[in-house]
Tab-separated table of C-alpha atoms in Angstrom:
chain	number	residue	atom	x	y	z
A	1	ALA	CA	18.288	-5.799	4.403
A	2	GLN	CA	14.318	-4.378	5.438
A	3	SER	CA	11.350	-7.258	4.241
A	4	VAL	CA	7.736	-7.863	5.558
A	5	ALA	CA	7.108	-11.311	4.699
A	6	GLN	CA	3.610	-13.078	4.896
A	7	PRO	CA	2.975	-16.952	4.760
A	8	GLU	CA	0.416	-17.480	3.665
A	9	ASP	CA	-1.169	-17.005	0.376
A	10	GLN	CA	-4.422	-17.630	1.201
A	11	VAL	CA	-6.130	-18.086	4.965
A	12	ASN	CA	-9.909	-19.540	4.803
A	13	VAL	CA	-12.818	-19.152	7.840
A	14	ALA	CA	-15.793	-19.727	7.960
A	15	GLU	CA	-18.449	-16.504	8.855
A	16	GLY	CA	-18.223	-16.787	12.793
A	17	ASN	CA	-15.133	-18.580	13.902
A	18	PRO	CA	-12.230	-16.743	14.624
A	19	LEU	CA	-9.433	-15.836	11.932
A	20	THR	CA	-5.637	-15.297	11.518
A	21	VAL	CA	-3.371	-13.233	9.194
A	22	LYS	CA	0.276	-14.249	9.762
A	23	CYS	CA	2.509	-11.716	9.403
A	24	THR	CA	6.423	-11.084	9.998
A	25	TYR	CA	8.743	-7.715	9.651
A	26	SER	CA	12.978	-8.207	9.208
A	27	VAL	CA	13.647	-4.423	10.350
A	28	SER	CA	16.625	-2.439	12.621
A	29	GLY	CA	14.587	-0.221	15.504
A	30	ASN	CA	11.443	0.120	16.748
A	31	PRO	CA	9.157	-0.824	13.874
A	32	TYR	CA	6.143	1.470	12.516
A	33	LEU	CA	3.764	-1.378	11.371
A	34	PHE	CA	0.734	-1.161	9.778
A	35	TRP	CA	-2.237	-3.720	7.654
A	36	TYR	CA	-4.119	-2.502	5.344
A	37	VAL	CA	-7.148	-4.154	2.763
A	38	GLN	CA	-7.991	-4.043	-0.883
A	39	TYR	CA	-11.664	-4.609	-1.053
A	40	PRO	CA	-12.421	-5.852	-4.894
A	41	ASN	CA	-11.871	-2.977	-7.372
A	42	ARG	CA	-11.197	-0.695	-4.538
A	43	GLY	CA	-8.104	0.826	-3.002
A	44	LEU	CA	-5.929	0.080	-0.403
A	45	GLN	CA	-7.665	1.169	2.981
A	46	PHE	CA	-6.364	1.603	5.764
A	47	LEU	CA	-6.985	-0.218	9.006
A	48	LEU	CA	-4.300	0.183	11.603
A	49	LYS	CA	-1.177	0.697	13.449
A	50	TYR	CA	1.770	-0.052	16.044
A	51	ILE	CA	3.746	3.562	16.470
A	52	THR	CA	3.651	2.887	20.461
A	53	GLY	CA	2.788	1.821	23.689
A	54	ASP	CA	0.288	-1.166	23.721
A	55	ASN	CA	0.905	-4.374	22.257
A	56	LEU	CA	-2.908	-4.929	20.795
A	57	VAL	CA	-3.415	-2.580	19.016
A	58	LYS	CA	-7.428	-2.000	17.570
A	59	GLY	CA	-8.346	-1.179	14.608
A	60	SER	CA	-11.250	-0.723	11.744
A	61	TYR	CA	-14.994	-3.188	11.501
A	62	GLY	CA	-13.448	-5.265	14.689
A	63	PHE	CA	-9.987	-6.510	13.821
A	64	GLU	CA	-7.767	-6.026	16.102
A	65	ALA	CA	-3.126	-7.210	15.691
A	66	GLU	CA	-0.552	-7.572	17.963
A	67	PHE	CA	2.636	-6.815	17.647
A	68	ASN	CA	5.105	-9.393	19.867
A	69	LYS	CA	8.981	-7.763	19.711
A	70	SER	CA	10.204	-11.037	20.305
A	71	GLN	CA	8.650	-12.895	17.546
A	72	THR	CA	9.232	-9.996	14.733
A	73	SER	CA	5.331	-10.337	14.156
A	74	PHE	CA	2.478	-8.280	13.726
A	75	HIS	CA	-0.532	-11.232	13.202
A	76	LEU	CA	-4.594	-9.438	12.541
A	77	LYS	CA	-6.215	-11.193	13.998
A	78	LYS	CA	-10.382	-10.855	13.967
A	79	PRO	CA	-12.905	-12.780	16.809
A	80	SER	CA	-15.304	-13.831	14.609
A	81	ALA	CA	-15.364	-13.372	11.442
A	82	LEU	CA	-17.451	-11.689	8.505
A	83	VAL	CA	-18.537	-12.996	5.324
A	84	SER	CA	-17.753	-9.758	3.815
A	85	ASP	CA	-14.295	-9.699	5.668
A	86	SER	CA	-13.345	-11.532	2.362
A	87	ALA	CA	-10.968	-9.147	0.811
A	88	LEU	CA	-6.799	-8.983	0.058
A	89	TYR	CA	-4.714	-7.827	3.274
A	90	PHE	CA	-1.502	-6.364	3.824
A	91	CYS	CA	1.244	-5.487	5.737
A	92	ALA	CA	3.818	-2.967	5.945
A	93	VAL	CA	6.332	-1.471	8.052
A	94	ARG	CA	7.746	2.083	7.386
A	95	LEU	CA	11.190	2.773	6.431
A	96	THR	CA	11.576	6.464	6.809
A	97	ASP	CA	8.593	7.508	5.236
A	98	LYS	CA	8.072	4.720	2.612
A	99	LEU	CA	6.212	2.025	3.728
A	100	ILE	CA	7.469	-1.526	2.880
A	101	PHE	CA	4.741	-4.050	2.125
A	102	GLY	CA	4.500	-7.816	2.007
A	103	THR	CA	3.354	-9.818	-1.339
A	104	GLY	CA	-0.700	-10.244	0.398
A	105	THR	CA	-2.847	-12.976	2.895
A	106	ARG	CA	-6.532	-13.659	0.521
A	107	LEU	CA	-9.112	-14.233	3.283
A	108	GLN	CA	-11.541	-16.054	2.073
A	109	VAL	CA	-14.506	-16.720	4.562
A	110	PHE	CA	-17.446	-19.100	4.164
A	111	PRO	CA	-20.875	-19.010	4.611
B	1	GLU	CA	-13.591	14.828	2.606
B	2	ALA	CA	-12.492	13.388	-0.882
B	3	GLY	CA	-9.993	10.736	-0.972
B	4	VAL	CA	-6.542	9.897	-3.219
B	5	THR	CA	-8.446	9.770	-6.653
B	6	GLN	CA	-6.212	8.702	-9.338
B	7	PHE	CA	-6.617	8.995	-13.601
B	8	PRO	CA	-7.178	6.679	-15.092
B	9	SER	CA	-9.017	3.411	-13.491
B	10	HIS	CA	-7.223	1.056	-16.273
B	11	SER	CA	-5.230	1.923	-19.062
B	12	VAL	CA	-4.646	-0.370	-22.149
B	13	ILE	CA	-1.236	1.163	-24.013
B	14	GLU	CA	1.128	-0.987	-27.178
B	15	LYS	CA	4.683	-1.675	-26.238
B	16	GLY	CA	7.015	1.382	-27.167
B	17	GLN	CA	3.545	3.609	-26.195
B	18	THR	CA	3.591	7.155	-23.495
B	19	VAL	CA	1.284	6.751	-20.575
B	20	THR	CA	0.710	9.382	-18.723
B	21	LEU	CA	-0.961	8.387	-15.478
B	22	ARG	CA	-2.857	10.914	-12.747
B	23	CYS	CA	-3.017	11.614	-8.876
B	24	ASP	CA	-4.658	13.911	-6.908
B	25	PRO	CA	-4.280	13.786	-2.836
B	26	ILE	CA	-6.179	14.623	-0.029
B	27	SER	CA	-6.091	18.385	-0.038
B	28	GLY	CA	-3.614	19.549	2.962
B	29	HIS	CA	-1.236	16.348	1.984
B	30	ASP	CA	1.903	17.766	1.836
B	31	ASN	CA	3.577	13.687	0.767
B	32	LEU	CA	2.321	12.099	-1.957
B	33	TYR	CA	3.842	9.317	-3.169
B	34	TRP	CA	3.825	6.256	-6.029
B	35	TYR	CA	3.790	2.234	-5.373
B	36	ARG	CA	3.086	0.139	-7.807
B	37	ARG	CA	1.994	-3.935	-7.253
B	38	VAL	CA	3.473	-5.371	-10.917
B	39	MET	CA	2.029	-10.058	-11.039
B	40	GLY	CA	0.662	-9.923	-8.552
B	41	LYS	CA	3.716	-9.515	-5.988
B	42	GLU	CA	4.451	-7.209	-3.328
B	43	ILE	CA	3.653	-3.512	-3.559
B	44	LYS	CA	6.590	-1.769	-3.952
B	45	PHE	CA	7.961	1.632	-3.573
B	46	LEU	CA	8.471	4.071	-6.323
B	47	LEU	CA	8.576	7.472	-5.170
B	48	HIS	CA	8.509	10.196	-2.083
B	49	PHE	CA	6.923	13.695	-2.581
B	50	VAL	CA	7.034	16.339	-0.201
B	51	LYS	CA	5.128	19.083	-1.567
B	52	GLU	CA	6.727	19.572	-4.891
B	53	SER	CA	10.143	17.936	-4.198
B	54	LYS	CA	11.619	14.693	-4.450
B	55	GLN	CA	12.057	13.676	-1.285
B	56	ASP	CA	12.799	9.849	-2.183
B	57	GLU	CA	13.316	8.363	-6.018
B	58	SER	CA	14.853	5.462	-4.298
B	59	GLY	CA	12.603	2.899	-6.854
B	60	MET	CA	12.154	4.752	-9.473
B	61	PRO	CA	13.376	1.786	-11.854
B	62	ASN	CA	14.149	2.750	-14.554
B	63	ASN	CA	14.282	6.053	-16.075
B	64	ARG	CA	12.176	5.468	-18.360
B	65	PHE	CA	9.516	6.671	-14.906
B	66	LEU	CA	8.935	10.484	-14.655
B	67	ALA	CA	7.171	12.082	-12.149
B	68	GLU	CA	6.867	14.908	-11.361
B	69	ARG	CA	4.464	17.543	-8.676
B	70	THR	CA	3.947	20.918	-10.015
B	71	GLY	CA	2.619	23.794	-7.492
B	72	GLY	CA	2.998	20.869	-4.860
B	73	THR	CA	-0.704	19.235	-6.412
B	74	TYR	CA	-1.529	17.257	-8.360
B	75	SER	CA	1.110	15.005	-9.232
B	76	THR	CA	1.629	13.140	-12.630
B	77	LEU	CA	3.829	9.922	-13.346
B	78	LYS	CA	4.801	9.421	-17.363
B	79	VAL	CA	6.498	5.849	-18.675
B	80	GLN	CA	8.381	6.713	-22.168
B	81	PRO	CA	8.448	4.246	-23.992
B	82	ALA	CA	6.074	1.442	-22.306
B	83	GLU	CA	7.431	-1.186	-22.160
B	84	LEU	CA	5.670	-5.718	-21.098
B	85	GLU	CA	7.209	-5.855	-17.708
B	86	ASP	CA	6.081	-2.363	-16.630
B	87	SER	CA	2.320	-4.217	-16.438
B	88	GLY	CA	-0.063	-3.567	-13.096
B	89	VAL	CA	-1.581	-1.934	-11.119
B	90	TYR	CA	-0.282	2.260	-9.485
B	91	PHE	CA	-1.583	3.306	-6.481
B	92	CYS	CA	-0.952	6.465	-5.349
B	93	ALA	CA	-1.150	7.624	-1.389
B	94	SER	CA	-0.891	11.302	0.681
B	95	SER	CA	-0.135	11.322	4.750
B	96	HIS	CA	-0.078	14.928	6.708
B	97	THR	CA	3.599	16.101	8.412
B	98	ARG	CA	1.589	16.020	10.955
B	99	GLY	CA	-0.322	12.789	10.822
B	100	GLY	CA	0.421	9.306	12.406
B	101	TYR	CA	1.645	8.033	9.795
B	102	GLU	CA	-0.047	6.782	7.685
B	103	GLN	CA	-0.393	6.632	4.790
B	104	TYR	CA	-4.018	7.092	2.719
B	105	PHE	CA	-4.517	5.808	-1.230
B	106	GLY	CA	-5.989	5.745	-4.456
B	107	PRO	CA	-8.169	3.442	-6.086
B	108	GLY	CA	-4.598	2.690	-8.878
B	109	THR	CA	-4.485	2.860	-11.761
B	110	ARG	CA	-3.411	-1.032	-13.727
B	111	LEU	CA	-1.699	-0.657	-15.960
B	112	THR	CA	-1.319	-3.195	-19.515
B	113	VAL	CA	1.341	-3.115	-21.507
B	114	THR	CA	0.918	-5.494	-24.226
């Protein structure tokens, strides 16, 4: 079955440090992968996607993600975290036209 | 360009009552999706419209849920009668048919069934 796993419920990082939010997927064929962010009392906001091409994709707010086919991973990264990055992050894979989401990872950036 | 809007933002109803959620997609987006997140779990797909037609309703949990998109513009999702397990956040999303596959989400409707 197609699925997405986000193994960490919460990630804590100090402001200014690099951050990584992990995502692994299980799909047949070539995956279309997405990261979304949900700030408090807001809807999901598109961050970035991997469709094809360069394995390192850059998105909004300085985030990037690396597609690794051999490890079936699509980890979200940022070189220097900001307190304002604190939010709920969802990884998703496209299956036909719908999105299959992970359970979400809460990122907490401490000053 | 206005984003996806949803109404109401919150709804609290008693078990057995009826609730109707509304979604207005981004203008010009033919694709409209409904998802929901229950009890802090993953966001799950409910159904997909292309214009006014239901393309995929495989995620609809049971026949207490009815979605419509008359005229291919806004969509409604009716829950009748509501049960306790229907509580959660219902998200609507839209996308352009010739877009880059990303879906744009509304703020969600938080439904609480007591």
